[in-house]
mmCIF file of C-alpha atoms in Angstrom:
data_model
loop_
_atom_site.group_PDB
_atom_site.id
_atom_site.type_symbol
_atom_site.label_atom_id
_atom_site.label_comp_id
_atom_site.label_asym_id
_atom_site.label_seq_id
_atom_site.Cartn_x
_atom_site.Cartn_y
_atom_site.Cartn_z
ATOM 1 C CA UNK A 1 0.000 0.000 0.000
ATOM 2 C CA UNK A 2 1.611 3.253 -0.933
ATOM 3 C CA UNK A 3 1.816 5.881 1.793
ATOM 4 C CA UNK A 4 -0.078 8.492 -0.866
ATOM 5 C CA UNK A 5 -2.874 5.424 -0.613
ATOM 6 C CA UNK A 6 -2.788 5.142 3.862
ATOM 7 C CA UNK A 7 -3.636 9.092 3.369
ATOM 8 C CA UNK A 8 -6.616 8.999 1.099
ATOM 9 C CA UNK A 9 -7.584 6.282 3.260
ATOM 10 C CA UNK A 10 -7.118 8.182 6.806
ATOM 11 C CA UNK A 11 -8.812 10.924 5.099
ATOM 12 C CA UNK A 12 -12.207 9.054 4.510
ATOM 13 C CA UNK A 13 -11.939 7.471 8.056
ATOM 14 C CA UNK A 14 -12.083 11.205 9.405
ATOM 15 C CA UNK A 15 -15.058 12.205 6.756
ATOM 16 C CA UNK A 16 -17.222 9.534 7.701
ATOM 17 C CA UNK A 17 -16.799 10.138 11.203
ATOM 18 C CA UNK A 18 -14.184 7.350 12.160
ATOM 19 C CA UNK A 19 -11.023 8.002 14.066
ATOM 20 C CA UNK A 20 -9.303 11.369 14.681
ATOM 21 C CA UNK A 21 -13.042 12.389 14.343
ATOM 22 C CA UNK A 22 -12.590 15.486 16.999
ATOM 23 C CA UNK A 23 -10.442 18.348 16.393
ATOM 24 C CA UNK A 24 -7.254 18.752 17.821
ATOM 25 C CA UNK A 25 -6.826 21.278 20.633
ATOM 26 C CA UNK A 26 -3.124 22.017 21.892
ATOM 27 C CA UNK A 27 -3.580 20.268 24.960
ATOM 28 C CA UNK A 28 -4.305 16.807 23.013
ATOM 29 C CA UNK A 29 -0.254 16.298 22.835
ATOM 30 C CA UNK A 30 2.003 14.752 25.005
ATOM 31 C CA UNK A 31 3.745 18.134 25.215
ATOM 32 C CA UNK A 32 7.540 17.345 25.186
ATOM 33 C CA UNK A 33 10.405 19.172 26.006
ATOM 34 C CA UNK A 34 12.304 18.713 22.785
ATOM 35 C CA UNK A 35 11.659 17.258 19.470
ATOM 36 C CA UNK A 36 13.259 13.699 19.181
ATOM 37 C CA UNK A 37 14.854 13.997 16.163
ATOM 38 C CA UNK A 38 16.107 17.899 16.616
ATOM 39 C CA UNK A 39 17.440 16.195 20.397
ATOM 40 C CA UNK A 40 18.650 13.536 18.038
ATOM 41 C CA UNK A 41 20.130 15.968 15.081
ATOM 42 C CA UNK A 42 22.045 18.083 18.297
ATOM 43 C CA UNK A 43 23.726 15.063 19.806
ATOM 44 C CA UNK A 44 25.118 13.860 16.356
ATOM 45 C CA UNK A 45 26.306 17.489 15.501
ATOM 46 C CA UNK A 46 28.076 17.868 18.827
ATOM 47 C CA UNK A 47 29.288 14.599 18.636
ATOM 48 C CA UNK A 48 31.163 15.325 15.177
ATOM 49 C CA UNK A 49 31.968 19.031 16.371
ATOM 50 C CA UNK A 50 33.660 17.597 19.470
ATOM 51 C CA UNK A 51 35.580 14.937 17.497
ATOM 52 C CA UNK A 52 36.959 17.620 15.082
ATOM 53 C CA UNK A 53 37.902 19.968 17.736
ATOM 54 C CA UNK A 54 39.650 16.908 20.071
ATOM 55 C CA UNK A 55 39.014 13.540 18.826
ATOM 56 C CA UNK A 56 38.631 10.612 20.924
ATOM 57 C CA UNK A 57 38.898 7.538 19.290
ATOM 58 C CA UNK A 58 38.258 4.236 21.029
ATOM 59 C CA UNK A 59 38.890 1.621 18.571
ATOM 60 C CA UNK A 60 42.045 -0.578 17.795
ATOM 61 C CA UNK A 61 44.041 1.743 15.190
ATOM 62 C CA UNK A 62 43.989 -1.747 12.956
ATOM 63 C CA UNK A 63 39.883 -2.739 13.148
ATOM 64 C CA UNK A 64 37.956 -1.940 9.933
ATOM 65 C CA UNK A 65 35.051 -1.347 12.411
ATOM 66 C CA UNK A 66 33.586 1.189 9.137
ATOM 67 C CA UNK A 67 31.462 -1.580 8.045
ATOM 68 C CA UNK A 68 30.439 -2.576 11.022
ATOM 69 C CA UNK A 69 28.862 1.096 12.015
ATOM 70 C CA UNK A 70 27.463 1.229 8.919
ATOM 71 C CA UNK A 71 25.782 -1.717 9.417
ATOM 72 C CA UNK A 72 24.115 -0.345 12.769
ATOM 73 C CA UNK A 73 23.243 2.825 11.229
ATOM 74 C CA UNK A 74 21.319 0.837 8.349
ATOM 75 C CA UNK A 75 19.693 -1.165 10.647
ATOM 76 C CA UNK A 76 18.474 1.527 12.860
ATOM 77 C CA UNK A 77 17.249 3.580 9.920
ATOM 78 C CA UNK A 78 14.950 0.283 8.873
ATOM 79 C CA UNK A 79 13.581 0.302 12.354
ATOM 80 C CA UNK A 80 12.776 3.798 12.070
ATOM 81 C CA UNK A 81 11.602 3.824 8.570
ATOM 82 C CA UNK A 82 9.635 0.428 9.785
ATOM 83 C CA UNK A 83 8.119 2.245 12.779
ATOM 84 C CA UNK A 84 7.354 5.181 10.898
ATOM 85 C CA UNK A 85 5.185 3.442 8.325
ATOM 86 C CA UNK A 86 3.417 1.561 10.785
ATOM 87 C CA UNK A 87 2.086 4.263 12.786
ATOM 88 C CA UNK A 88 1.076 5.914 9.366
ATOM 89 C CA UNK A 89 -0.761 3.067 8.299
ATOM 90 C CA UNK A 90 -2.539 3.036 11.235
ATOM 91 C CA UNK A 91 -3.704 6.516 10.781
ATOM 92 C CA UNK A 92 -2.108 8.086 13.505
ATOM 93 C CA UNK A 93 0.832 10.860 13.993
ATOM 94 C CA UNK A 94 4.440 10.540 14.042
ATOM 95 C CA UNK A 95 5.635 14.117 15.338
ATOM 96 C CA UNK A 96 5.265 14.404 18.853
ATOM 97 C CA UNK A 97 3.560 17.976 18.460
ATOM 98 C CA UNK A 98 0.164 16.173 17.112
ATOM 99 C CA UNK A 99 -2.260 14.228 18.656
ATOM 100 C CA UNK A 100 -2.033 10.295 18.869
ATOM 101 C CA UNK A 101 -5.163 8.783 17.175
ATOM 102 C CA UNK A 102 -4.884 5.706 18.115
ATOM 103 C CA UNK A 103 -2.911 2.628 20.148
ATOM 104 C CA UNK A 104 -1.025 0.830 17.473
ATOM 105 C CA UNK A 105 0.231 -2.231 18.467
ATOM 106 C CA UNK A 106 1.596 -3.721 15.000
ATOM 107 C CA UNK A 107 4.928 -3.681 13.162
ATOM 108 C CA UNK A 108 7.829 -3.130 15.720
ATOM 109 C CA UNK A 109 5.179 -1.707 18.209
ATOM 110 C CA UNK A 110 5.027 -5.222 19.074
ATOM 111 C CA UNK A 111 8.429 -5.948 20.410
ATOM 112 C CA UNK A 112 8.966 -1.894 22.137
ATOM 113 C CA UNK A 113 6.791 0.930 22.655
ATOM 114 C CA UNK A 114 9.484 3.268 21.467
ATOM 115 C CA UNK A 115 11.129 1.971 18.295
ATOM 116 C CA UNK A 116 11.817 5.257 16.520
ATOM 117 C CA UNK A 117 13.958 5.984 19.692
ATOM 118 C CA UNK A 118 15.727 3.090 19.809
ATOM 119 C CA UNK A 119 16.385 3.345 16.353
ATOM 120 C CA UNK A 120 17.720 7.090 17.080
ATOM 121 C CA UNK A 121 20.081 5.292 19.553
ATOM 122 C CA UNK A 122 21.093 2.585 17.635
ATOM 123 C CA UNK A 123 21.578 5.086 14.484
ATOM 124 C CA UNK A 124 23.944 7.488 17.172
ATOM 125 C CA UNK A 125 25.618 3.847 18.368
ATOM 126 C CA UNK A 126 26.692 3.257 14.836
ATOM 127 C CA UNK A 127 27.991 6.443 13.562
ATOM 128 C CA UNK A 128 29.988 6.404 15.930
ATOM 129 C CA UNK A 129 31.212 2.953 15.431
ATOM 130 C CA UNK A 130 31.905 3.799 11.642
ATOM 131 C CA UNK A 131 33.342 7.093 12.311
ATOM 132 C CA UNK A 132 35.870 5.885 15.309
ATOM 133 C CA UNK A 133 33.902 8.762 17.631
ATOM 134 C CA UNK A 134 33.957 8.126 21.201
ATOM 135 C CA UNK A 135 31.967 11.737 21.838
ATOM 136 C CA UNK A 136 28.971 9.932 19.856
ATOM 137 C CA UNK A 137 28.762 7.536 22.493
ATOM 138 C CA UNK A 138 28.764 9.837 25.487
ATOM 139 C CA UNK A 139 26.474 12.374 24.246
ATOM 140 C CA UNK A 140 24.666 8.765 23.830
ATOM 141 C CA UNK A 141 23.922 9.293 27.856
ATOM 142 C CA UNK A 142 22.430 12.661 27.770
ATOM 143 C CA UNK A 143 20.261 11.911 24.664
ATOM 144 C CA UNK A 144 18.906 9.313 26.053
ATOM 145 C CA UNK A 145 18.199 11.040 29.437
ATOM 146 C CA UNK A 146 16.484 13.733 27.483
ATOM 147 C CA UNK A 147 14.598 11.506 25.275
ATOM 148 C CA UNK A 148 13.453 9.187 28.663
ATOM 149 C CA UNK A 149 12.340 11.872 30.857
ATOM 150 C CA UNK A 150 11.627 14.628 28.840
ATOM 151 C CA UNK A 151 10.088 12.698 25.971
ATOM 152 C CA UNK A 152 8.801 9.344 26.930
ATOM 153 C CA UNK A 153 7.692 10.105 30.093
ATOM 154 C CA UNK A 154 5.321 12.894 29.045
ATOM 155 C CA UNK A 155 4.218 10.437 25.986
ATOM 156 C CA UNK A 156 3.035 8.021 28.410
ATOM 157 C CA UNK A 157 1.029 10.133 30.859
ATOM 158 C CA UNK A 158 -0.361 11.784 27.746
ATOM 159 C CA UNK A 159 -1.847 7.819 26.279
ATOM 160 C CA UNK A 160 -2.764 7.160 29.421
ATOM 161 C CA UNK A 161 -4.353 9.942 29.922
ATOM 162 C CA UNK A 162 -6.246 9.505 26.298
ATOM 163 C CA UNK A 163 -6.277 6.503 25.749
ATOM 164 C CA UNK A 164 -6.759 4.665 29.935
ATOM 165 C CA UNK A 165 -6.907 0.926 29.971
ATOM 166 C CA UNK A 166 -6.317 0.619 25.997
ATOM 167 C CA UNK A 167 -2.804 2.091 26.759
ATOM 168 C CA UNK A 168 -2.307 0.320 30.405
ATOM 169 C CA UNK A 169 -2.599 -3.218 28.601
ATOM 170 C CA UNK A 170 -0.479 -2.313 25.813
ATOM 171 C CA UNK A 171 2.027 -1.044 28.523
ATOM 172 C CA UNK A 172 1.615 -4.295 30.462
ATOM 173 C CA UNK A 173 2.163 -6.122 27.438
ATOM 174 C CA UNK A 174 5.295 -4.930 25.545
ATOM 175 C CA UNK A 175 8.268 -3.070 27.317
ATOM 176 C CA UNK A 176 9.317 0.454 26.829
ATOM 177 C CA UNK A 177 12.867 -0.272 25.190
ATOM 178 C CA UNK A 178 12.196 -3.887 24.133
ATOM 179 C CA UNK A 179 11.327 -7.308 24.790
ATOM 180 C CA UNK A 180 10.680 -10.706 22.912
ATOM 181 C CA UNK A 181 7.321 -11.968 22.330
ATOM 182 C CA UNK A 182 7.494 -14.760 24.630
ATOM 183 C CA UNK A 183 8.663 -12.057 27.678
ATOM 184 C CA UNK A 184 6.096 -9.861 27.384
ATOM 185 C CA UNK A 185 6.250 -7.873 30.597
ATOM 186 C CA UNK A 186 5.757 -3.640 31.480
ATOM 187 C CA UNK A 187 9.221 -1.864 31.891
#
């Protein structure tokens, strides 16, 4: 199904009175303190800025660890690209400035309630893996504090809030970071 098709779709859902039927106010957001991927776009920038101003590498002089990063960073823009089209298809918003229309419990939702920011971590985790950057990896620590408590947090009073048992069993269900189907247990 082509994303131009999950639009026209979500469109007619709304015009016959289905989801998203009620228009937004700006309380109907889980009002973060940051937007994930500007937190994100900051930590790689400072990363790279700190690495040409003093760089730290942490890698045997003689590993060919390039691959390897890049391998990461592929992998964590599928999960991304993965979670993104999921929640899309679903009919429901991706930036964190719009309303949540719905639960979605599909796709990588499944296995973690967050995967586009665990794919932002594993993405930061392999450039600097590829590019020999040891800042990457500590500015790994206060992206991830940012994105826990001044993201996720408010995201998950705001569903509960909305959404009340629908979210609590989903919560129960599949962890915050990640888990395996058969260990389904709340984080």
């Amino acid at each position: 199904m082509a994303l131009s098709d999950v639009s026209l779709r979500c469109t007619r859902l709304v015009a016959v009175g289905g989801i998203a039927d009620i228009p937004p106010v700006a309380s109907d957001t889980a009002q973060v303190l940051i937007r994930p991927p500007l937190a994100w776009g900051l930590a790689a920038i400072a990363g790279f800025a700190l690495n040409w101003l003093t760089p730290l590498p942490f890698q045997p002089a003689d590993l060919p660890a390039s691959w390897l990063g890049a391998m990461v960073f592929v992998l964590a823009l599928a999960l991304v690209a993965w979670a993104i089209v999921t929640i899309t298809r679903a009919c429901s918003n991706v930036p964190t400035n719009l309303p949540t229309a719905t639960i979605v419990e599909s796709g990588p939702y499944r296995f973690t309630r967050n995967p586009i920011y665990l794919g932002m971590f594993l993405g930061l985790i392999g450039l600097a893996i590829a590019f020999d950057n040891l800042w990457l990896l500590m500015l790994l620590v206060p992206f991830a504090l940012v994105i826990r408590y001044g993201v996720v947090a408010r995201e998950e009073a705001y569903l509960e809030r909305k959404f009340g048992d629908v979210y609590r069993g989903y919560r129960s269900r599949v962890r915050r970071w990640l888990c395996w189907p058969s260990s389904r247990v709340a984080a």
